[in-house]
């Protein structure tokens, strides 16, 4: 079992990027965030292990906040990104 | 001295060392740099590792351009051009390289797309990390000017790593870029680039051995060619090109082929593509997932079941039960595993 935070962040929207290969989960995240207002939280489901490295890097260079990123078994991950300015 | 309005340049960033060095050469002159990376559907990234169980000590998969941008501290625009890119792959004006890589058309297309983005962002010029003579087709000396001419950006595409061997570009003539601080690299050697990387303190870059896309790979190209041949036309969907990256592919007859997962991760991956196909797996015995694609007859499906049994742990049993899933329906079929000698080499694509 992986360690989990007591409360997962509350998301406004969810993106299912499972079965998509790198870099599609990132491209889809960008698309999904685009229409959202600053501060909105997007939950992302992914199954490409590249997400563990790519999402933090992408958030950093684009000024978004990665609130949490955790594996949830069966080769899947969940992440919460808060849209930056 | 800093310019009053900072000069800005948009680079095509593959994530390899050359494009990183090119970006740094400009950044070190005080130029504001951002980059673009295009997703064609054929890019080699974490794909293979995402589809197969990772090697025990493998580095975690990551997107090279994204990490290069992070390392350089610059903005990266990731642009999906996969849909438009189909015509570049299926009908390249300048033909293919040694495999199905349409490098010249690809470069021209990407430079054109990058120019559109540069205009939208209001940047001053474009740059790439190309080096004369490094790649056989797209980086031949005579082809470099052709790329920018064909893309309609003549004079506005700077190649900082080999600029001193090329005609001055507009940004150099206008004094935006100091030509003396650019390089005159050429040829296939990597020494000069590695020394420059050392000087710049760039240590974490992907190995230059990895090609930039699957189209340069002979095995991949053979599978794509087979796909076109079997369909009688040069077309593909995104699912097609993803599936060509996974599993073992066999074509027992022109009208159908099978794809066999090689490990659990690949099995899971293939299972995601069951729509429009047949998904086969042994019941109660460990073994691979098999996808059948095309227009198989009932006896073809029996053959595919026998192959599925052959590749699983029931290969020495007299009978194996195979579950066939297709369009929401499931059926079981008892078959004898196909003996190894009945699988001709020619079936392997
Ligand atoms: S190797 Fe692939 S991505 Fe690179 S230029 Fe050639 S076709 Fe384009």
Short mmCIF file of C-alpha atoms in Angstrom, two decimals, chain B residues 99-331:
data_model
loop_
_atom_site.label_atom_id
_atom_site.label_comp_id
_atom_site.label_asym_id
_atom_site.label_seq_id
_atom_site.Cartn_x
_atom_site.Cartn_y
_atom_site.Cartn_z
CA UNK B 99 13.07 3.32 -43.46
CA UNK B 100 9.65 4.99 -43.51
CA UNK B 101 11.09 8.22 -42.14
CA UNK B 102 10.08 11.18 -44.30
CA UNK B 103 12.70 13.40 -42.62
CA UNK B 104 12.84 16.25 -45.11
CA UNK B 105 9.09 16.67 -45.38
CA UNK B 106 8.82 16.26 -41.63
CA UNK B 107 11.34 19.02 -40.94
CA UNK B 108 9.72 21.39 -43.42
CA UNK B 109 6.31 20.71 -41.90
CA UNK B 110 7.56 21.26 -38.35
CA UNK B 111 9.37 24.47 -39.23
CA UNK B 112 6.21 25.75 -40.89
CA UNK B 113 4.14 24.88 -37.81
CA UNK B 114 6.75 26.44 -35.52
CA UNK B 115 6.63 29.62 -37.59
CA UNK B 116 2.88 29.86 -37.09
CA UNK B 117 3.39 29.59 -33.34
CA UNK B 118 6.24 32.11 -33.42
CA UNK B 119 3.93 34.57 -35.17
CA UNK B 120 1.16 33.94 -32.67
CA UNK B 121 3.54 34.48 -29.76
CA UNK B 122 5.10 37.56 -31.34
CA UNK B 123 8.63 36.14 -31.15
CA UNK B 124 11.44 37.43 -33.39
CA UNK B 125 12.90 34.34 -35.03
CA UNK B 126 13.16 30.55 -35.04
CA UNK B 127 16.04 28.26 -34.21
CA UNK B 128 16.87 24.56 -34.24
CA UNK B 129 19.71 22.43 -32.91
CA UNK B 130 20.57 21.08 -36.36
CA UNK B 131 24.20 20.40 -37.23
CA UNK B 132 25.37 20.18 -40.85
CA UNK B 133 25.98 16.62 -41.94
CA UNK B 134 24.87 14.99 -38.73
CA UNK B 135 21.93 13.12 -40.17
CA UNK B 136 22.12 11.60 -43.62
CA UNK B 137 18.98 13.10 -45.15
CA UNK B 138 17.63 16.15 -43.43
CA UNK B 139 20.90 17.67 -42.27
CA UNK B 140 22.91 17.49 -45.50
CA UNK B 141 24.44 20.88 -46.30
CA UNK B 142 22.33 21.34 -49.43
CA UNK B 143 19.16 20.38 -47.61
CA UNK B 144 19.39 22.89 -44.78
CA UNK B 145 18.63 25.97 -46.94
CA UNK B 146 15.99 23.95 -48.77
CA UNK B 147 14.12 23.29 -45.50
CA UNK B 148 13.73 26.97 -44.66
CA UNK B 149 12.94 27.95 -48.24
CA UNK B 150 10.27 25.27 -48.57
CA UNK B 151 8.85 26.26 -45.19
CA UNK B 152 8.76 29.91 -46.28
CA UNK B 153 11.02 31.17 -43.48
CA UNK B 154 14.20 31.91 -45.42
CA UNK B 155 16.64 33.98 -43.38
CA UNK B 156 14.63 33.58 -40.16
CA UNK B 157 15.75 30.14 -39.05
CA UNK B 158 18.97 30.25 -37.09
CA UNK B 159 21.02 27.15 -36.37
CA UNK B 160 23.28 28.26 -33.53
CA UNK B 161 25.40 25.08 -33.52
CA UNK B 162 26.54 25.37 -37.13
CA UNK B 163 25.69 29.01 -37.97
CA UNK B 164 29.30 29.92 -38.66
CA UNK B 165 29.31 27.54 -41.60
CA UNK B 166 26.09 28.92 -43.06
CA UNK B 167 25.01 32.20 -44.65
CA UNK B 168 24.20 34.92 -42.12
CA UNK B 169 20.56 34.96 -41.12
CA UNK B 170 18.46 38.10 -40.59
CA UNK B 171 18.78 38.02 -36.78
CA UNK B 172 22.58 38.04 -37.22
CA UNK B 173 22.49 40.82 -39.84
CA UNK B 174 20.23 42.91 -37.61
CA UNK B 175 22.66 42.54 -34.72
CA UNK B 176 20.17 40.67 -32.55
CA UNK B 177 22.50 37.71 -32.37
CA UNK B 178 26.26 37.83 -32.19
CA UNK B 179 27.50 35.40 -34.83
CA UNK B 180 30.91 35.18 -33.16
CA UNK B 181 29.34 33.51 -30.15
CA UNK B 182 27.68 30.85 -32.29
CA UNK B 183 29.37 27.62 -33.42
CA UNK B 184 30.55 25.98 -36.61
CA UNK B 185 29.96 22.34 -35.72
CA UNK B 186 29.56 19.80 -38.51
CA UNK B 187 29.54 16.08 -39.14
CA UNK B 188 28.50 13.08 -37.17
CA UNK B 189 31.02 13.43 -34.33
CA UNK B 190 29.65 14.32 -30.91
CA UNK B 191 32.85 15.49 -29.20
CA UNK B 192 32.38 19.22 -29.73
CA UNK B 193 28.80 19.04 -28.44
CA UNK B 194 29.82 17.06 -25.39
CA UNK B 195 32.58 19.50 -24.56
CA UNK B 196 30.21 22.42 -24.89
CA UNK B 197 27.68 20.65 -22.66
CA UNK B 198 30.42 20.17 -20.06
CA UNK B 199 31.35 23.87 -20.23
CA UNK B 200 27.72 24.85 -19.82
CA UNK B 201 27.19 22.45 -16.96
CA UNK B 202 24.52 20.53 -18.87
CA UNK B 203 24.99 17.03 -17.59
CA UNK B 204 21.58 15.38 -17.65
CA UNK B 205 20.72 14.84 -21.29
CA UNK B 206 19.40 11.78 -23.12
CA UNK B 207 21.93 9.61 -24.93
CA UNK B 208 22.37 10.67 -28.56
CA UNK B 209 21.98 7.07 -29.71
CA UNK B 210 18.17 7.11 -29.42
CA UNK B 211 16.52 8.09 -32.70
CA UNK B 212 13.85 10.74 -32.55
CA UNK B 213 11.02 8.67 -33.96
CA UNK B 214 9.78 5.16 -34.61
CA UNK B 215 9.77 5.77 -38.37
CA UNK B 216 13.55 5.41 -38.42
CA UNK B 217 13.21 1.94 -36.90
CA UNK B 218 13.39 -0.91 -39.40
CA UNK B 219 11.09 -3.27 -37.45
CA UNK B 220 8.49 -0.60 -36.93
CA UNK B 221 8.61 0.48 -40.56
CA UNK B 222 8.17 -3.11 -41.69
CA UNK B 223 5.01 -3.40 -39.61
CA UNK B 224 3.63 -0.13 -40.96
CA UNK B 225 4.39 -1.22 -44.51
CA UNK B 226 2.62 -4.52 -43.84
CA UNK B 227 -0.41 -2.63 -42.54
CA UNK B 228 -0.58 -0.49 -45.68
CA UNK B 229 -0.04 -3.46 -47.91
CA UNK B 230 -2.81 -5.50 -46.26
CA UNK B 231 -5.29 -2.61 -46.51
CA UNK B 232 -4.33 -1.67 -50.03
CA UNK B 233 -3.84 1.98 -49.06
CA UNK B 234 -1.37 4.14 -47.21
CA UNK B 235 -3.49 5.25 -44.30
CA UNK B 236 -3.41 4.80 -40.56
CA UNK B 237 -5.27 5.75 -37.41
CA UNK B 238 -3.74 6.71 -34.08
CA UNK B 239 -4.73 3.30 -32.70
CA UNK B 240 -2.94 1.59 -35.61
CA UNK B 241 0.34 3.31 -34.97
CA UNK B 242 0.16 2.77 -31.23
CA UNK B 243 -0.52 -0.92 -31.72
CA UNK B 244 2.49 -1.26 -34.00
CA UNK B 245 4.63 -0.32 -31.01
CA UNK B 246 3.40 -3.16 -28.81
CA UNK B 247 3.56 -6.94 -28.88
CA UNK B 248 4.70 -9.52 -31.36
CA UNK B 249 2.94 -9.25 -34.73
CA UNK B 250 2.18 -12.25 -36.94
CA UNK B 251 0.25 -12.35 -40.18
CA UNK B 252 -0.96 -15.88 -40.97
CA UNK B 253 -2.97 -14.64 -43.99
CA UNK B 254 -3.36 -11.38 -45.92
CA UNK B 255 -6.80 -10.67 -44.43
CA UNK B 256 -5.93 -10.91 -40.73
CA UNK B 257 -3.09 -10.56 -38.31
CA UNK B 258 -2.55 -11.24 -34.62
CA UNK B 259 -0.74 -9.25 -31.95
CA UNK B 260 0.57 -11.13 -28.94
CA UNK B 261 1.39 -9.43 -25.62
CA UNK B 262 4.87 -10.17 -24.33
CA UNK B 263 4.31 -9.41 -20.66
CA UNK B 264 1.59 -8.36 -18.28
CA UNK B 265 1.89 -4.64 -18.96
CA UNK B 266 1.68 -5.22 -22.68
CA UNK B 267 -1.30 -7.53 -22.16
CA UNK B 268 -3.09 -4.75 -20.29
CA UNK B 269 -2.17 -2.30 -23.00
CA UNK B 270 -3.49 -4.54 -25.78
CA UNK B 271 -6.72 -5.17 -23.88
CA UNK B 272 -7.48 -1.47 -24.24
CA UNK B 273 -7.72 -1.91 -28.02
CA UNK B 274 -10.36 -4.65 -28.13
CA UNK B 275 -12.97 -2.50 -29.85
CA UNK B 276 -13.31 -3.58 -33.53
CA UNK B 277 -11.00 -6.53 -32.81
CA UNK B 278 -11.11 -9.96 -31.22
CA UNK B 279 -9.47 -10.41 -27.83
CA UNK B 280 -8.26 -13.91 -27.04
CA UNK B 281 -6.87 -15.29 -23.79
CA UNK B 282 -6.48 -18.76 -22.27
CA UNK B 283 -8.90 -19.65 -19.46
CA UNK B 284 -7.35 -20.62 -16.14
CA UNK B 285 -3.78 -20.86 -17.51
CA UNK B 286 -1.29 -17.98 -17.54
CA UNK B 287 -0.63 -16.76 -21.02
CA UNK B 288 -0.66 -13.73 -23.25
CA UNK B 289 -3.48 -11.60 -24.52
CA UNK B 290 -3.89 -11.83 -28.27
CA UNK B 291 -5.63 -9.32 -30.48
CA UNK B 292 -6.92 -10.40 -33.87
CA UNK B 293 -7.31 -7.68 -36.45
CA UNK B 294 -8.82 -7.80 -39.94
CA UNK B 295 -11.59 -9.99 -41.30
CA UNK B 296 -10.87 -13.46 -39.91
CA UNK B 297 -13.19 -16.35 -40.75
CA UNK B 298 -14.30 -18.79 -38.09
CA UNK B 299 -11.47 -21.19 -38.93
CA UNK B 300 -9.01 -18.27 -38.83
CA UNK B 301 -10.23 -17.59 -35.28
CA UNK B 302 -9.61 -21.22 -34.39
CA UNK B 303 -6.07 -20.86 -35.72
CA UNK B 304 -5.64 -17.68 -33.63
CA UNK B 305 -6.90 -19.58 -30.56
CA UNK B 306 -4.35 -22.32 -31.22
CA UNK B 307 -1.64 -19.67 -31.47
CA UNK B 308 -2.79 -18.09 -28.21
CA UNK B 309 -2.53 -21.52 -26.58
CA UNK B 310 0.91 -21.98 -28.11
CA UNK B 311 2.28 -18.76 -26.58
CA UNK B 312 0.88 -19.51 -23.10
CA UNK B 313 1.84 -21.94 -20.39
CA UNK B 314 -0.59 -24.52 -21.66
CA UNK B 315 1.48 -25.09 -24.79
CA UNK B 316 2.19 -28.72 -23.90
CA UNK B 317 -1.36 -29.58 -22.87
CA UNK B 318 -3.48 -31.54 -25.34
CA UNK B 319 -6.33 -28.99 -25.10
CA UNK B 320 -6.58 -25.40 -23.90
CA UNK B 321 -9.75 -23.36 -23.48
CA UNK B 322 -9.57 -19.92 -25.04
CA UNK B 323 -11.97 -17.10 -24.27
CA UNK B 324 -12.85 -15.02 -27.31
CA UNK B 325 -14.27 -11.55 -26.70
CA UNK B 326 -15.70 -9.55 -29.59
CA UNK B 327 -18.16 -6.66 -29.65
CA UNK B 328 -19.36 -7.27 -26.11
CA UNK B 329 -19.92 -11.00 -26.68
CA UNK B 330 -17.80 -13.78 -25.21
CA UNK B 331 -17.34 -17.38 -26.28
#
